[in-house]
Tab-separated table of C-alpha atoms in Angstrom:
chain	number	residue	atom	x	y	z
A	1	MET	CA	-166.350	-170.817	98.443
A	2	PHE	CA	-169.031	-173.381	97.613
A	3	GLU	CA	-170.469	-171.116	94.904
A	4	PHE	CA	-166.997	-170.520	93.461
A	5	LEU	CA	-166.203	-174.233	93.294
A	6	SER	CA	-169.648	-175.305	92.070
A	7	ASN	CA	-169.553	-172.791	89.208
A	8	HIS	CA	-166.451	-174.620	87.929
A	9	MET	CA	-167.856	-178.132	88.399
A	10	ARG	CA	-171.340	-177.974	86.864
A	11	ASP	CA	-172.006	-180.052	83.746
A	12	GLU	CA	-172.834	-178.632	80.316
A	13	ASN	CA	-176.461	-178.194	81.390
A	14	GLY	CA	-175.481	-176.199	84.464
A	15	LYS	CA	-176.434	-179.064	86.803
A	16	LEU	CA	-174.459	-180.030	89.896
A	17	ASP	CA	-174.855	-183.693	90.867
A	18	GLY	CA	-174.497	-185.086	94.381
A	19	THR	CA	-170.900	-186.263	93.989
A	20	ARG	CA	-169.715	-182.885	92.712
A	21	GLY	CA	-171.725	-181.213	95.439
A	22	LEU	CA	-169.855	-183.364	97.965
A	23	LEU	CA	-166.460	-182.310	96.541
A	24	CYS	CA	-167.452	-178.622	96.502
A	25	GLY	CA	-168.693	-178.912	100.088
A	26	LEU	CA	-165.429	-180.586	101.085
A	27	GLY	CA	-163.415	-177.725	99.579
A	28	ALA	CA	-165.615	-175.137	101.277
A	29	GLY	CA	-165.299	-176.917	104.623
A	30	VAL	CA	-161.507	-177.139	104.457
A	31	ALA	CA	-161.217	-173.421	103.593
A	32	GLU	CA	-163.650	-172.558	106.388
A	33	ALA	CA	-161.667	-174.642	108.893
A	34	VAL	CA	-158.307	-173.045	108.119
A	35	VAL	CA	-159.414	-169.421	107.827
A	36	VAL	CA	-162.129	-169.119	110.485
A	37	VAL	CA	-163.232	-172.161	112.449
A	38	CYS	CA	-159.997	-173.514	113.946
A	39	PRO	CA	-158.823	-170.322	115.714
A	40	MET	CA	-162.348	-169.399	116.855
A	41	GLU	CA	-163.147	-172.916	118.104
A	42	THR	CA	-159.799	-173.245	119.877
A	43	ILE	CA	-160.354	-169.972	121.730
A	44	LYS	CA	-163.964	-170.890	122.552
A	45	VAL	CA	-163.072	-174.327	123.943
A	46	LYS	CA	-160.177	-172.924	126.007
A	47	PHE	CA	-162.484	-170.269	127.476
A	48	ILE	CA	-165.162	-172.823	128.376
A	49	HIS	CA	-162.661	-175.148	130.047
A	50	ASP	CA	-161.013	-172.228	131.849
A	51	GLN	CA	-164.329	-171.029	133.306
A	52	CYS	CA	-165.037	-174.560	134.554
A	53	SER	CA	-161.683	-174.771	136.349
A	54	THR	CA	-161.220	-173.985	140.050
A	55	ASN	CA	-158.945	-171.031	139.285
A	56	PRO	CA	-159.975	-169.288	136.011
A	57	GLN	CA	-157.157	-167.273	134.421
A	58	TYR	CA	-159.064	-165.503	131.639
A	59	LYS	CA	-160.845	-162.344	132.850
A	60	GLY	CA	-162.284	-161.318	129.488
A	61	TYR	CA	-162.192	-162.122	125.791
A	62	PHE	CA	-159.320	-159.885	124.709
A	63	GLN	CA	-157.275	-160.525	127.853
A	64	GLY	CA	-157.827	-164.256	127.387
A	65	VAL	CA	-156.715	-164.222	123.747
A	66	ARG	CA	-153.619	-162.186	124.678
A	67	GLU	CA	-152.808	-164.675	127.432
A	68	ILE	CA	-153.177	-167.664	125.098
A	69	ILE	CA	-150.859	-166.065	122.511
A	70	ARG	CA	-148.383	-164.935	125.215
A	71	GLN	CA	-148.130	-168.433	126.691
A	72	GLN	CA	-148.383	-170.566	123.566
A	73	GLY	CA	-147.780	-168.235	120.624
A	74	LEU	CA	-150.037	-168.061	117.594
A	75	ARG	CA	-149.962	-171.861	117.458
A	76	GLY	CA	-152.028	-171.784	120.636
A	77	THR	CA	-155.004	-170.594	118.596
A	78	TYR	CA	-154.521	-173.328	115.973
A	79	GLN	CA	-154.549	-176.429	118.144
A	80	GLY	CA	-156.392	-179.364	116.615
A	81	LEU	CA	-156.101	-178.009	113.066
A	82	THR	CA	-156.025	-181.495	111.518
A	83	ALA	CA	-159.118	-182.568	113.455
A	84	THR	CA	-160.874	-179.289	112.597
A	85	VAL	CA	-160.124	-179.681	108.877
A	86	LEU	CA	-161.438	-183.256	109.022
A	87	LYS	CA	-164.507	-182.145	110.960
A	88	GLN	CA	-165.436	-179.115	108.836
A	89	GLY	CA	-164.494	-180.809	105.570
A	90	SER	CA	-166.660	-183.859	106.304
A	91	ASN	CA	-169.378	-181.624	107.773
A	92	GLN	CA	-169.845	-179.532	104.660
A	93	ALA	CA	-169.207	-182.449	102.294
A	94	ILE	CA	-172.057	-184.423	103.897
A	95	ARG	CA	-174.384	-181.424	104.132
A	96	PHE	CA	-173.906	-180.205	100.568
A	97	TYR	CA	-174.061	-183.776	99.200
A	98	VAL	CA	-177.388	-184.435	100.923
A	99	MET	CA	-178.745	-180.984	100.083
A	100	THR	CA	-177.689	-181.155	96.425
A	101	SER	CA	-179.122	-184.674	96.050
A	102	LEU	CA	-182.448	-183.701	97.665
A	103	LYS	CA	-182.717	-180.545	95.539
A	104	ASN	CA	-182.043	-182.508	92.340
A	105	TRP	CA	-184.670	-185.081	93.361
A	106	TYR	CA	-187.215	-182.372	94.184
A	107	LYS	CA	-186.680	-180.407	90.966
A	108	GLY	CA	-186.512	-183.470	88.720
A	109	ASN	CA	-186.394	-182.402	85.080
A	110	HIS	CA	-187.162	-178.786	85.950
A	111	PRO	CA	-183.869	-177.280	87.198
A	112	ASN	CA	-185.370	-173.775	87.384
A	113	LYS	CA	-188.236	-174.868	89.629
A	114	ASP	CA	-188.546	-172.601	92.684
A	115	MET	CA	-188.173	-174.149	96.125
A	116	ASN	CA	-190.438	-173.110	98.979
A	117	PRO	CA	-188.382	-171.956	102.004
A	118	LEU	CA	-190.164	-174.585	104.130
A	119	VAL	CA	-188.972	-177.337	101.772
A	120	THR	CA	-185.455	-175.879	101.830
A	121	GLY	CA	-185.572	-175.814	105.640
A	122	ALA	CA	-186.719	-179.440	105.817
A	123	PHE	CA	-183.960	-180.550	103.442
A	124	GLY	CA	-181.444	-178.524	105.464
A	125	ALA	CA	-182.528	-180.222	108.698
A	126	ILE	CA	-182.049	-183.641	107.063
A	127	ALA	CA	-178.610	-182.581	105.824
A	128	GLY	CA	-177.730	-181.377	109.329
A	129	ALA	CA	-178.833	-184.655	110.918
A	130	ALA	CA	-176.756	-186.629	108.410
A	131	SER	CA	-173.667	-184.564	109.254
A	132	VAL	CA	-174.161	-185.100	112.994
A	133	PHE	CA	-174.297	-188.884	112.705
A	134	GLY	CA	-171.504	-188.838	110.138
A	135	ASN	CA	-168.895	-186.794	111.969
A	136	THR	CA	-169.644	-186.546	115.695
A	137	PRO	CA	-166.574	-188.767	116.435
A	138	ILE	CA	-164.349	-186.248	114.634
A	139	ASP	CA	-166.013	-183.384	116.531
A	140	VAL	CA	-165.322	-185.099	119.863
A	141	ILE	CA	-161.644	-185.555	118.929
A	142	LYS	CA	-161.415	-181.912	117.794
A	143	THR	CA	-162.872	-180.640	121.072
A	144	ARG	CA	-160.446	-182.740	123.130
A	145	MET	CA	-157.500	-181.501	121.034
A	146	GLN	CA	-158.461	-177.854	121.601
A	147	GLY	CA	-159.163	-177.986	125.338
A	148	LEU	CA	-156.906	-177.021	128.217
A	149	GLU	CA	-155.926	-180.689	128.587
A	150	ALA	CA	-154.827	-181.002	124.956
A	151	HIS	CA	-151.256	-181.581	126.195
A	152	LYS	CA	-152.306	-185.108	127.194
A	153	TYR	CA	-152.474	-186.074	123.518
A	154	LYS	CA	-149.491	-186.336	121.180
A	155	ASN	CA	-151.563	-185.770	118.037
A	156	THR	CA	-155.000	-186.377	116.516
A	157	ALA	CA	-154.430	-190.107	116.053
A	158	ASN	CA	-153.223	-190.485	119.645
A	159	CYS	CA	-156.291	-188.606	120.898
A	160	ALA	CA	-158.571	-191.028	119.027
A	161	TYR	CA	-156.608	-193.973	120.457
A	162	GLN	CA	-156.875	-192.655	124.039
A	163	ILE	CA	-160.640	-192.131	123.731
A	164	MET	CA	-161.138	-195.652	122.376
A	165	LYS	CA	-158.869	-197.147	125.025
A	166	HIS	CA	-160.425	-195.432	128.055
A	167	GLU	CA	-164.033	-194.774	126.978
A	168	GLY	CA	-164.766	-197.217	124.203
A	169	LEU	CA	-166.820	-196.526	121.074
A	170	ARG	CA	-169.456	-194.637	123.076
A	171	GLY	CA	-166.840	-192.024	123.945
A	172	PHE	CA	-166.864	-190.856	120.339
A	173	TYR	CA	-170.597	-190.128	120.436
A	174	LYS	CA	-170.865	-188.052	123.583
A	175	GLY	CA	-173.269	-185.119	123.175
A	176	THR	CA	-174.884	-186.500	120.000
A	177	ILE	CA	-178.495	-185.803	121.018
A	178	PRO	CA	-177.971	-182.161	122.159
A	179	ARG	CA	-175.854	-181.523	119.061
A	180	LEU	CA	-178.531	-183.064	116.836
A	181	GLY	CA	-181.173	-180.558	117.955
A	182	ARG	CA	-178.876	-177.563	117.574
A	183	VAL	CA	-177.335	-178.557	114.252
A	184	CYS	CA	-180.616	-179.484	112.525
A	185	LEU	CA	-182.105	-176.070	113.329
A	186	ASP	CA	-178.830	-174.300	112.540
A	187	VAL	CA	-178.348	-175.934	109.127
A	188	ALA	CA	-182.022	-175.524	108.199
A	189	LEU	CA	-181.815	-171.764	108.870
A	190	VAL	CA	-178.462	-171.434	107.076
A	191	PHE	CA	-179.726	-173.096	103.902
A	192	VAL	CA	-182.993	-171.120	103.891
A	193	ILE	CA	-181.097	-167.831	104.246
A	194	TYR	CA	-178.466	-168.985	101.728
A	195	GLU	CA	-181.045	-169.910	99.070
A	196	GLU	CA	-183.060	-166.722	99.558
A	197	VAL	CA	-179.938	-164.522	99.400
A	198	VAL	CA	-178.849	-166.278	96.176
A	199	LYS	CA	-182.298	-165.579	94.669
A	200	ILE	CA	-181.955	-161.892	95.528
A	201	LEU	CA	-178.412	-161.714	94.169
A	202	ASN	CA	-179.483	-163.403	90.925
A	203	ARG	CA	-181.984	-160.613	90.365
A	204	VAL	CA	-179.361	-157.880	90.610
A	205	TRP	CA	-176.205	-159.787	89.601
A	206	GLN	CA	-176.698	-162.842	87.438
A	207	THR	CA	-174.501	-165.810	88.416
A	208	GLN	CA	-173.901	-169.004	86.486
């Protein structure tokens, strides 16, 4: 999705600046949230909370998914969609903005300059760290909205209000440090693999 959008937003020299990279990342994140992330994250969070309860009701993955759909319908797998769209949209917007800006800085006036995978990995880790500090509050809200106690909240805005009321500002940043370590490594690996795959594809199927 990012490649599709960026191919339509490059300037006459084929360059993608940071702002356009941010918009392309936002579009990619929203599409990712609706098609893949929301149902998978909802199921994952429900399973985790169920296993931590005193009387778990899900005996396996498929049985658990069937039970969720039987009790709550298909909507049961799309809880917290607004929060997920906000989370994934801001996630990818921040990551692609930082990554695009760092790549443009590194390449300077030589847009065809090759990037060492180690440099790509370092830039990816920085992009990942930026996204963690930028959208952990949204991630906390999303997780609460998708859990087994999601019924306590009327909507995304009410969830944010309840967290602020009962836990204060610190409640929005729970799990930041563990998430920072995971996300930095995750995003670094994703961008290294992404860049190397694009290089291979450009050899056999030239893209713009």
